[in-house]
Short mmCIF file of C-alpha atoms in Angstrom, two decimals:
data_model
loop_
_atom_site.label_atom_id
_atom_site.label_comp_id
_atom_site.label_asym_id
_atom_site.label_seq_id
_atom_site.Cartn_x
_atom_site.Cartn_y
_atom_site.Cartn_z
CA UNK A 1 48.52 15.09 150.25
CA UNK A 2 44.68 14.33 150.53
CA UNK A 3 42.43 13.03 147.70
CA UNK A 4 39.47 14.92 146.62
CA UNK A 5 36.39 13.59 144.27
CA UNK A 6 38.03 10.38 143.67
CA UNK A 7 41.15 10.89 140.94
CA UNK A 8 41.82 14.54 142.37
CA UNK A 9 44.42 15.21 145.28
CA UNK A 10 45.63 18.58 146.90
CA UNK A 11 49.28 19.05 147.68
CA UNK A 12 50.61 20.97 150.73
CA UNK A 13 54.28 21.97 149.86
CA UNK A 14 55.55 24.19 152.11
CA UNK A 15 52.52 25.83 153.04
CA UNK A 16 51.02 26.20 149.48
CA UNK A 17 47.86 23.97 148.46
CA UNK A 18 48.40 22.34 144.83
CA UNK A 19 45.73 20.59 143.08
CA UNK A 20 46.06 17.74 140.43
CA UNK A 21 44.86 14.85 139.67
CA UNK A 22 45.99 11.24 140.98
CA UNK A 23 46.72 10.47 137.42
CA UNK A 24 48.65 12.55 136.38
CA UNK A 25 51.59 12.31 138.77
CA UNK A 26 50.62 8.23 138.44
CA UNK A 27 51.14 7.73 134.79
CA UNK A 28 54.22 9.76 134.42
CA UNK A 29 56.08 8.86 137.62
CA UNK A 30 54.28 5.38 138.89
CA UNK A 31 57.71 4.91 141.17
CA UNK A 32 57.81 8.17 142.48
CA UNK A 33 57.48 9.63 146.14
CA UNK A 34 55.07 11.51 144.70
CA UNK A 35 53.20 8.71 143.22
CA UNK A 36 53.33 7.05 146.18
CA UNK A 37 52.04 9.94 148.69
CA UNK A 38 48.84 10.37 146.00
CA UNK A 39 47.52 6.81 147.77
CA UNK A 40 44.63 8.56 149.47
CA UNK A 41 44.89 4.73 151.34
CA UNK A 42 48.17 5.18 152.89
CA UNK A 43 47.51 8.79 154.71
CA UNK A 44 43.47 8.78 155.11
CA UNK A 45 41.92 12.54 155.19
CA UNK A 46 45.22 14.09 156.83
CA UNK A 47 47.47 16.18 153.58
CA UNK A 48 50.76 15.02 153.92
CA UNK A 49 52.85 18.35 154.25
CA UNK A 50 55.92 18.26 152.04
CA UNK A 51 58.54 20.62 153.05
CA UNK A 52 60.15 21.61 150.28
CA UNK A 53 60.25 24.67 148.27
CA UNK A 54 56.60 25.57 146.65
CA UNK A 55 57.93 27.62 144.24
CA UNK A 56 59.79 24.89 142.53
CA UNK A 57 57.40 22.98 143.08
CA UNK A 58 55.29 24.71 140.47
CA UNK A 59 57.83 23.92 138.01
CA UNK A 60 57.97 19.94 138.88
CA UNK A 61 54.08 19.57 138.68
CA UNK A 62 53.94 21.62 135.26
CA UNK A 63 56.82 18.59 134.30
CA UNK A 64 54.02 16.10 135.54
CA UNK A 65 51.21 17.86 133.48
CA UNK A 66 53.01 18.41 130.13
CA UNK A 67 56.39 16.58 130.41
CA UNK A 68 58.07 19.69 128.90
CA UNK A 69 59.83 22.84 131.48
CA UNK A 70 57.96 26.28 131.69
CA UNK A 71 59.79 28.68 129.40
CA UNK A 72 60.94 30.90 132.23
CA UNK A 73 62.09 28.27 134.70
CA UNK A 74 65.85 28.93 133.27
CA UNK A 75 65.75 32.04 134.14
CA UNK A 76 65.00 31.85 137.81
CA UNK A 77 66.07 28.80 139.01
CA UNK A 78 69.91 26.75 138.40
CA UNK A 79 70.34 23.87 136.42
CA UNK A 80 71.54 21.95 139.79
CA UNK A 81 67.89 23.61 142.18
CA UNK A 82 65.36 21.97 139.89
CA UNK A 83 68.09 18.59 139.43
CA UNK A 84 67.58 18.23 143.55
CA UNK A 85 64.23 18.83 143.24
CA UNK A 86 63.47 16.29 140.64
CA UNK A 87 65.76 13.78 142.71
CA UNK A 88 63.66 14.30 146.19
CA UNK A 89 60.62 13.71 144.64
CA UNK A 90 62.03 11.04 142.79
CA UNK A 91 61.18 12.39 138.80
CA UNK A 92 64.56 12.82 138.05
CA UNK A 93 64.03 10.63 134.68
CA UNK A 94 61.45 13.05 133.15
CA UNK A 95 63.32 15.76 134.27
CA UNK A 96 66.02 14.67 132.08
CA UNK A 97 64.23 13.78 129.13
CA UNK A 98 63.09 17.56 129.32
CA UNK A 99 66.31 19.33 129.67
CA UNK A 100 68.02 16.86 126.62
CA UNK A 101 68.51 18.78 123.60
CA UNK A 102 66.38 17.63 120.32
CA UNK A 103 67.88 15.58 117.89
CA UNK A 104 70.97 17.50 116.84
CA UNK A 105 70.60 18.85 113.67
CA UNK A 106 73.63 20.26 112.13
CA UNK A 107 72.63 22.75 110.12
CA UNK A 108 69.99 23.98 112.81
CA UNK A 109 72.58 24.11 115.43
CA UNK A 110 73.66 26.99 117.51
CA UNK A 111 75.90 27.35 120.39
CA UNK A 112 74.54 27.64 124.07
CA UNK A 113 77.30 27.45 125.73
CA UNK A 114 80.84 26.98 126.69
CA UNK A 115 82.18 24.42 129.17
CA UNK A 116 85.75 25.63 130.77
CA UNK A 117 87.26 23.90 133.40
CA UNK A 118 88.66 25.61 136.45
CA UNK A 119 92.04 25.48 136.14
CA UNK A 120 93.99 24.98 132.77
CA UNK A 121 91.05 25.72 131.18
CA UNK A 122 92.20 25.36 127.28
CA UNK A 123 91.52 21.67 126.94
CA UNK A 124 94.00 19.01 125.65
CA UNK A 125 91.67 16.37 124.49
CA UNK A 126 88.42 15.60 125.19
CA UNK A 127 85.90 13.02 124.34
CA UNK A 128 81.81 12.87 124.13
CA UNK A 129 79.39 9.65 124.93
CA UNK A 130 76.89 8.46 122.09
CA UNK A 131 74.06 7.72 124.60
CA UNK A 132 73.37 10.57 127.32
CA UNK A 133 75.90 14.01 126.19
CA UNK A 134 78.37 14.19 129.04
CA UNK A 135 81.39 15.28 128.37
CA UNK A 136 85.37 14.23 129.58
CA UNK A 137 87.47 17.23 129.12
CA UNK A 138 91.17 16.33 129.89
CA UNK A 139 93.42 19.88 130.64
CA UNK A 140 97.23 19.69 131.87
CA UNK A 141 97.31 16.34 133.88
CA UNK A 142 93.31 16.83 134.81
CA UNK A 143 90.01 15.35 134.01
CA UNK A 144 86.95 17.20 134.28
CA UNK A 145 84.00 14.91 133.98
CA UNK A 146 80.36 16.93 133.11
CA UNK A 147 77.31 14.54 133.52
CA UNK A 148 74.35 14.42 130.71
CA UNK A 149 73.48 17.75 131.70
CA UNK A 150 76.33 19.49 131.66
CA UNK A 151 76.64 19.87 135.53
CA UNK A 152 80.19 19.26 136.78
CA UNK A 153 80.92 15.93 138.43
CA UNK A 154 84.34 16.40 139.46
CA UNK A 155 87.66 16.55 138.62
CA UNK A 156 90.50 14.02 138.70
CA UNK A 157 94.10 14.31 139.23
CA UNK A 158 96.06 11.77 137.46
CA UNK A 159 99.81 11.27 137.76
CA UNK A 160 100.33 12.46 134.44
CA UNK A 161 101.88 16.27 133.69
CA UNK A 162 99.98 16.29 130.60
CA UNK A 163 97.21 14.30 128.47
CA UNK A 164 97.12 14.12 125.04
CA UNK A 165 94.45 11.77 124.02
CA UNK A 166 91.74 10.74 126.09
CA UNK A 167 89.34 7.58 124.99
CA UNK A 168 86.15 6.31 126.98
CA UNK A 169 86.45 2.52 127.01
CA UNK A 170 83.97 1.85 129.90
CA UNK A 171 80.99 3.97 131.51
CA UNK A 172 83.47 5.31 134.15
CA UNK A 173 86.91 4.61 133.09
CA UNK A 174 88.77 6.61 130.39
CA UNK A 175 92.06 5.15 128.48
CA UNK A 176 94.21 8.43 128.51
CA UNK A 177 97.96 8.92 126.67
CA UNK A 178 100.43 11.91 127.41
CA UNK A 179 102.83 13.73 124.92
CA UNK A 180 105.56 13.54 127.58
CA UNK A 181 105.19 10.36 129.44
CA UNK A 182 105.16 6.57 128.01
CA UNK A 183 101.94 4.00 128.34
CA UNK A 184 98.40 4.20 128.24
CA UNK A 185 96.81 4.54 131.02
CA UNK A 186 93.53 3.49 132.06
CA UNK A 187 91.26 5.50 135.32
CA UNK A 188 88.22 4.85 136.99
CA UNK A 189 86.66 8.53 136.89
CA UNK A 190 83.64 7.83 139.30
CA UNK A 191 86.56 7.69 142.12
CA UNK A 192 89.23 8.93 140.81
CA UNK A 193 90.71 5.62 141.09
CA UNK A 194 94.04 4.53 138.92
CA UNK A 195 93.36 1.34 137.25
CA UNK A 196 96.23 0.48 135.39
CA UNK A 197 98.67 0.64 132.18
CA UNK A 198 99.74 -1.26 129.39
CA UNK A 199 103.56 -0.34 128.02
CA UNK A 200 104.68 -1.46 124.38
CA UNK A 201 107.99 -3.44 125.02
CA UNK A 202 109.95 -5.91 123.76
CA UNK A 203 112.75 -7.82 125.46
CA UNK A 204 114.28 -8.46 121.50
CA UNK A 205 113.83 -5.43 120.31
CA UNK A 206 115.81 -2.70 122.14
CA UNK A 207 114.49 0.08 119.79
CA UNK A 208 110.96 -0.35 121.50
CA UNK A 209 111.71 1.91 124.48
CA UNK A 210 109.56 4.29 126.59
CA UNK A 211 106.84 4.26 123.99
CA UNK A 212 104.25 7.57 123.85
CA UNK A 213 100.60 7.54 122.61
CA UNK A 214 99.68 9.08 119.89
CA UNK A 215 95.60 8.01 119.43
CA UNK A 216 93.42 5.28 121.42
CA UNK A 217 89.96 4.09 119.77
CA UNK A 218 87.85 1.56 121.60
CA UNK A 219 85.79 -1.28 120.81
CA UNK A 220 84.07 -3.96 121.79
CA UNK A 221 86.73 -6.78 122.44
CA UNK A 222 89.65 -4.24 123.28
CA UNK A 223 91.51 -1.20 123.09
CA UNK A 224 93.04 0.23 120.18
CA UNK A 225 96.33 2.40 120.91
CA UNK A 226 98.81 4.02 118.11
CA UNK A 227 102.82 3.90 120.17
CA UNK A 228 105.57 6.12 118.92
CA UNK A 229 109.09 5.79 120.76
CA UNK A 230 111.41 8.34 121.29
CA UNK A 231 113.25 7.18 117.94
CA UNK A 232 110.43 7.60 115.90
CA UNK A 233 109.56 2.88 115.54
CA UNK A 234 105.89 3.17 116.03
CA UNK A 235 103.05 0.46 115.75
CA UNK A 236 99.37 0.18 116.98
CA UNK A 237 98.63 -2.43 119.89
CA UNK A 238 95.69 -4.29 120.03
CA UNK A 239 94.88 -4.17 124.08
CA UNK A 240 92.86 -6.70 126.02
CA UNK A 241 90.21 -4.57 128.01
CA UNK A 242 89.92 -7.18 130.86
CA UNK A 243 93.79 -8.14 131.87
CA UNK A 244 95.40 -4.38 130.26
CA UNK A 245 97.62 -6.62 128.20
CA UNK A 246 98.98 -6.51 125.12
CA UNK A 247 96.82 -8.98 122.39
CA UNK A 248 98.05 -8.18 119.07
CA UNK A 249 100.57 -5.07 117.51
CA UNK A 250 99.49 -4.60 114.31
CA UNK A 251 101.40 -2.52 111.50
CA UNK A 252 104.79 -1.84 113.09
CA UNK A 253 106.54 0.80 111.33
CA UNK A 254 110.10 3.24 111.55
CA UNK A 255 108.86 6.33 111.33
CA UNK A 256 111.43 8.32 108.86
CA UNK A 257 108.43 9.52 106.11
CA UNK A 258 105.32 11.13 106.20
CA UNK A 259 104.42 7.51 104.92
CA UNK A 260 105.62 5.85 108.37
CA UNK A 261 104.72 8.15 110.74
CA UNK A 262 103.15 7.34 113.82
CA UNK A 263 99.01 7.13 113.80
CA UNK A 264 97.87 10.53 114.88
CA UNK A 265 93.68 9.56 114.79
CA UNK A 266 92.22 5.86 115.09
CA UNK A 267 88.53 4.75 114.24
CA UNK A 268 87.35 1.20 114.85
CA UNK A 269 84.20 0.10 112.39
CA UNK A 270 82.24 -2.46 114.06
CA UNK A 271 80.14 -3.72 111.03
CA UNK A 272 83.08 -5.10 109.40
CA UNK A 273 85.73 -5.44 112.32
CA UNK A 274 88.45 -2.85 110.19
CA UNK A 275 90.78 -0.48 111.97
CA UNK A 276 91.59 2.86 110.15
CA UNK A 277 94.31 5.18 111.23
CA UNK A 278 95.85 8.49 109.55
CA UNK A 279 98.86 10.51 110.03
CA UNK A 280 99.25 14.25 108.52
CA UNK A 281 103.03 15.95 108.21
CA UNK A 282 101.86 20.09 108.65
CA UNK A 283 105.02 21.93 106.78
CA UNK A 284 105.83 24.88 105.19
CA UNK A 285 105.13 23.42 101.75
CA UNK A 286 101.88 21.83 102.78
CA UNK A 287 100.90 19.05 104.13
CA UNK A 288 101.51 15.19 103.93
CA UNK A 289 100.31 11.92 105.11
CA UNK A 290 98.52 8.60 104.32
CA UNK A 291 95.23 6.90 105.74
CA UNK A 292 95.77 2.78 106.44
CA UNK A 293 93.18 0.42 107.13
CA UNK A 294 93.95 -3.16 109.16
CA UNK A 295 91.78 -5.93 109.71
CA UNK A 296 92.47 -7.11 113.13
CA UNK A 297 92.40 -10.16 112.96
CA UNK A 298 95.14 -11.09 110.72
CA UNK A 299 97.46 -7.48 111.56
CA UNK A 300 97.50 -7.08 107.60
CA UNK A 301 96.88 -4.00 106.15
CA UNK A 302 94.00 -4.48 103.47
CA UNK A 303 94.12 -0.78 101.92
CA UNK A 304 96.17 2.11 101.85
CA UNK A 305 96.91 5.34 100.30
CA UNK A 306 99.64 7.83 100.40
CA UNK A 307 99.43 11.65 99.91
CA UNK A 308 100.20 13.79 97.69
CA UNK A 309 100.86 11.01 95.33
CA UNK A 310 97.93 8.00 94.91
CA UNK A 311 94.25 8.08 94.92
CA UNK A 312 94.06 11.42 93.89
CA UNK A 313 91.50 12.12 90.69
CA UNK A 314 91.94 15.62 89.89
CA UNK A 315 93.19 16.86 93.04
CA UNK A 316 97.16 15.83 92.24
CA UNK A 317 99.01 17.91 95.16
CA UNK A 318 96.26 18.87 97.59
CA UNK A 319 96.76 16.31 100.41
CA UNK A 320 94.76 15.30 102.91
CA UNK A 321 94.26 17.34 106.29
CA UNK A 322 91.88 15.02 108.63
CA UNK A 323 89.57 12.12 107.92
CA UNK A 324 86.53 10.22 109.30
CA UNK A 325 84.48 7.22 109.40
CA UNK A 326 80.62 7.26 109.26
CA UNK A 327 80.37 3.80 110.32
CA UNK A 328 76.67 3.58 109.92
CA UNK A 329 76.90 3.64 106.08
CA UNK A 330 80.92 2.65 105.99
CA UNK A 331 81.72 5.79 104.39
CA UNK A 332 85.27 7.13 104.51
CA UNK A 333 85.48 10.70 104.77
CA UNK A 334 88.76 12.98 104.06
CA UNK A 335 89.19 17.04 104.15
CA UNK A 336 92.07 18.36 101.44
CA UNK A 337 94.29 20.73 103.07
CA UNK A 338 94.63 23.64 100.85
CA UNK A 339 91.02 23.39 99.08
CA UNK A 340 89.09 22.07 102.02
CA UNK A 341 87.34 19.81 99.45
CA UNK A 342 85.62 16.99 101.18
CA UNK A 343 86.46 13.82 99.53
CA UNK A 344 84.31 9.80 100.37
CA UNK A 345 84.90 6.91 99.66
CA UNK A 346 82.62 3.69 99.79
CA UNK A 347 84.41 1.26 102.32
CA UNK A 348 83.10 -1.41 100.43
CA UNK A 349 84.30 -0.82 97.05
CA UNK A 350 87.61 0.54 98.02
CA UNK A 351 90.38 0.46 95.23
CA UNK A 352 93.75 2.41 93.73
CA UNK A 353 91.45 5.47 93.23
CA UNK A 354 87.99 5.53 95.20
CA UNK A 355 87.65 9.21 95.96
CA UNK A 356 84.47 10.82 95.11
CA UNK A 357 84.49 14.54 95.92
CA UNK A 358 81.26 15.81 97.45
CA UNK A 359 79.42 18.91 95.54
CA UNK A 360 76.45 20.82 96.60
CA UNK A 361 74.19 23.67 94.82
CA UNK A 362 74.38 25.58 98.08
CA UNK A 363 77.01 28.41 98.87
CA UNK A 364 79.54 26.92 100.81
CA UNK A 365 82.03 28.43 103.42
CA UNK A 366 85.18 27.10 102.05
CA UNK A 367 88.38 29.39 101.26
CA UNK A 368 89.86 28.73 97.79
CA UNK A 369 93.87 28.78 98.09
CA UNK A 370 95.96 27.84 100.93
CA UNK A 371 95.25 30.54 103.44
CA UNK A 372 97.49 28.79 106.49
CA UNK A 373 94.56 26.95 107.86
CA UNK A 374 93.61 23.46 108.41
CA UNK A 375 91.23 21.27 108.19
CA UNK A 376 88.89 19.31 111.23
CA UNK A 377 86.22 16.45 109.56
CA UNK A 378 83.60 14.43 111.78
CA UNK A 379 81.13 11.81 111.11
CA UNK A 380 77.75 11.64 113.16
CA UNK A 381 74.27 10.04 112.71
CA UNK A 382 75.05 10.45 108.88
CA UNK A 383 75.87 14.07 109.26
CA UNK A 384 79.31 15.11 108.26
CA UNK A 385 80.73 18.10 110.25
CA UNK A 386 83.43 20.02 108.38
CA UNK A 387 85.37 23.01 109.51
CA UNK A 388 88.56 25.17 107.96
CA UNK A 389 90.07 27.55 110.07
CA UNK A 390 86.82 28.93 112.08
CA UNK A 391 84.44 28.02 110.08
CA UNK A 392 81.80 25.23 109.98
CA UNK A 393 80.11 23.56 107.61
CA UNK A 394 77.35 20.20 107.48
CA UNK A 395 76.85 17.55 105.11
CA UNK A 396 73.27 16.31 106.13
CA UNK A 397 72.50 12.77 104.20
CA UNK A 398 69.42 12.55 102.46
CA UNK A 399 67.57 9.77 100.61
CA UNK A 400 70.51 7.71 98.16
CA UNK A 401 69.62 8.16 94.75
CA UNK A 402 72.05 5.68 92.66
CA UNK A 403 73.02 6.08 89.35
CA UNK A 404 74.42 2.76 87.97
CA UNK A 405 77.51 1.97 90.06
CA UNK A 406 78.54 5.53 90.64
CA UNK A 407 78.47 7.17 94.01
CA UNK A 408 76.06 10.24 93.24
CA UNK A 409 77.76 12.42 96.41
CA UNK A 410 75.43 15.88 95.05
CA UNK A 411 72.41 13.11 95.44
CA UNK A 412 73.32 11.89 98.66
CA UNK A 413 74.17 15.03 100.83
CA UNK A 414 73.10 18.37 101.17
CA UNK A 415 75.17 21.03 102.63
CA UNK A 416 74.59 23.70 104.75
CA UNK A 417 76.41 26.55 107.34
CA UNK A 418 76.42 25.22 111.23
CA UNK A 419 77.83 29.04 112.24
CA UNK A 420 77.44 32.56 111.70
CA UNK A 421 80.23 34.89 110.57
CA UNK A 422 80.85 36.13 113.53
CA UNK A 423 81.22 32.19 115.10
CA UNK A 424 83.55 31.72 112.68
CA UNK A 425 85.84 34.54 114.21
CA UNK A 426 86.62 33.13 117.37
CA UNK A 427 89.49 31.00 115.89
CA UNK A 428 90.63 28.17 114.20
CA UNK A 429 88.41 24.87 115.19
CA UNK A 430 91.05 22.22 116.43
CA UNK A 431 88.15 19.70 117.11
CA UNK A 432 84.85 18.38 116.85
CA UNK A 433 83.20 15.78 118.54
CA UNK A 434 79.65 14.58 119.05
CA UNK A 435 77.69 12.77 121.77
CA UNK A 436 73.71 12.46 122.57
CA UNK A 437 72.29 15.47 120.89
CA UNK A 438 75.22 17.91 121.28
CA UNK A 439 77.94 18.84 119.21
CA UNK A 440 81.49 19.77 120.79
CA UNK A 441 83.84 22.22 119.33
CA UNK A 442 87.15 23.78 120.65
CA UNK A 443 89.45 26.30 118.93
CA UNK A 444 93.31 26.58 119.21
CA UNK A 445 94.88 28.64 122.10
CA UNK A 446 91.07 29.16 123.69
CA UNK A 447 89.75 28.02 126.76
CA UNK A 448 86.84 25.83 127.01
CA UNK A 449 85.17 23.58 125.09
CA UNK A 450 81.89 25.28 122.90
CA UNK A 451 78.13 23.57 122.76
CA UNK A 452 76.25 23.57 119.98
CA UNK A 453 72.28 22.30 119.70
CA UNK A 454 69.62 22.10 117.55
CA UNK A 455 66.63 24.32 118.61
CA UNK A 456 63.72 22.94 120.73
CA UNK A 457 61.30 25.67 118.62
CA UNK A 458 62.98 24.88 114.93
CA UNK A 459 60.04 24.96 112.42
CA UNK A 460 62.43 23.64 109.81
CA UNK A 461 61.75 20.42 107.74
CA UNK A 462 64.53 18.82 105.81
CA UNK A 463 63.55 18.01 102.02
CA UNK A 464 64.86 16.23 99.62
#
């Protein structure tokens, strides 16, 4: 690398003369090798050769110049040639920031691609991080672990035949229950490393024996875990994150009823320090099931409801399928099971009957009747993503327009088709997760788990 006319330099990479300016590669990368080696004072007159590809080259210093990737650099080189590129010349940051999807937009989302592990590739569980998109797909008694860009990390073994539920609750380490062994237990997936488990017992209770997981949530000061023995006494432990121990079991329950069943989905909201759990009986004559919410800190349960039966309005006999949490605006979201109506409720001002059932102008994509299907709800960056049998639906929030002390729910979402026909073919969704700027789908009996992104070229606005 030599400098030319002051802020220029000329860049011999593998035999092929590149010319930029100092600047450039300066104020995007200061840190860089590349920053470093555009020093006319450290090399003199002399070009420092580079040996190293040209051809990507081209690509990294277009990265430099405009902070975006050429169009056509997907087509001719991998995902992983231009990652080791950007990591030699030390630019792996901006590469990163160019290959992140845009803000994910629900209803300008379309799927790029499916992630299937190598071997028992129709995933168990699997969970998504807010902050970069990687992705923890758990299949058999394996973890697959995919990086913010989708590359494959690895894979670990565990000790487990199967895993049912699968939690991050540290940047590495995953909390991780099984449908056929007892105890939650907790691995180190940077090394594949077994970290420990925490067991429900109790020396006075004989009952509370080999106890299963049903659903982990995490937060801040622990681990949240719903237990269900063999003999159906369940409860959900509160689990210190730094000893694995047992800090508080909240709720415990014999579950006989679709009232007392075991917790089958868990979500912690941090603004007020509640736990919510919910539990759905699937049977011939429908469905059943309740939705609980604990505070924590006491173990009491500080609202409930039951279905079919209270906090109903007009929907007497269509029960709940699957519910949510948008935490941001402490919004409690259910699906009905035979309808697919999508019911909220304002956290705040919960009481016997606090169901407000969302309505749109737009065409929606929901079945009327009970065609045998079920119903998958998930709560993102106040978008709710909504799916029966294949299809998918999302509610995008928009600007709160209040009318006296009634939620306005036509006012406060709009509503709009995430698929195609043809997407919603491919079977029925199971579940949907979110992470970064990438939405996560998978569909019973199928292998993999589907991506969904907004466009980078969208020209659409969202109006109120």
């Amino acid at each position: 690398m030599v400098s030319d006319n002051g802020d220029r330099v000329k860049l011999n990479v593998g035999g092929e003369i590149f010319e930029t300016n100092a600047s450039t590669i300066q104020s995007t990368c200061p840190d860089s090798l590349l920053a470093a080696l555009s020093n006319p004072t450290s090399h003199g007159s002399i070009p420092v050769f580079i040996d190293r590809d040209p051809e990507i080259f081209s690509v990294i210093l277009n990265l430099l110049r405009t902070r975006t990737l050429p169009a056509t650099s997907s087509g001719v080189f991998s995902k992983q040639e231009l990652l080791d590129e950007a990591l030699y010349y030390g630019v792996e940051s901006l590469l990163r920031s160019a290959m992140l999807p845009p803000p994910l937009l629900g209803f300008d989302a379309s799927l790029v691609s499916t992630i299937t592990p190598a071997a028992d590739g129709i995933p168990s569980a699997f969970t998504a991080t807010a902050g970069d998109s990687s992705l923890w797909i758990a299949h058999g008694g394996q973890i697959s672990v995919y990086d913010w860009s989708l590359s494959h990390s690895g894979t670990v073994r565990t000790h487990l035949n199967d895993i049912t539920s699968i939690c991050r609750v540290w940047d590495e380490a995953a909390a991780i229950g099984s449908g056929s062994a007892s105890g939650l237990h907790f691995y180190d997936l940077s090394g594949g490393r077994y970290v420990g488990s925490t067991h429900w017992t109790d020396p006075e209770d004989p009952r509370i024996h080999k106890a299963r997981v049903a659903a982990v949530a995490d937060s801040t000061s622990g681990v949240f875990a719903s237990f269900e023995c063999l003999h159906r006494e369940n409860s959900v432990l509160q689990i210190d994150k730094s000893t694995l121990q047992v800090a508080a079991v909240i709720g415990q329950q014999p579950g006989s009823s679709a009232k007392t069943t075991v917790p089958e989905k868990l979500r912690f909201v941090p603004t007020n320090g509640l736990l919510i759990g919910s539990a759905v009986q699937r049977g011939v004559f429908g469905c059943s099931g309740y939705i609980r919410i604990w505070d924590p800190r006491s173990s009491n349960i500080v609202w409930e409801t039951n279905e079919p039966g209270s906090g109903r309005s007009s929907r007497f006999g269509d029960s709940l399928a699957d519910m949510d949490v948008d935490v941001e605006d402490s919004i409690l979201f259910k699906v009905c099971s035979k309808s697919g109506d999508l019911g909220m409720a304002d956290l705040r001002k919960l009481g016997e009957d606090p169901w407000v059932y969302m309505s749109d102008e737009n065409p929606g994509a929901w079945k009327s009747g009970d065609d045998g299907g079920y119903s998958v709800v998930h709560c993102y960056r106040k978008q709710v993503l909504a799916a029966r049998g294949g299809a998918l639906e999302v509610w995008s929030s928009v600007k709160e327009k209040t009318i006296g002390d009634q939620i306005r729910s036509e006012s406060l979402y709009r509503r709009n088709f995430v698929d195609k026909e043809e997407d919603s073919e491919r079977g029925m969704i199971s579940k949907i997760e979110a992470g970064g700027d990438r939405l996560f789908v998978s569909r019973e009996f199928m292998e993999g788990v589907e991506v969904w992104e907004s466009s980078n070229f969208s020209g659409i606005i969202s109006v109120e």
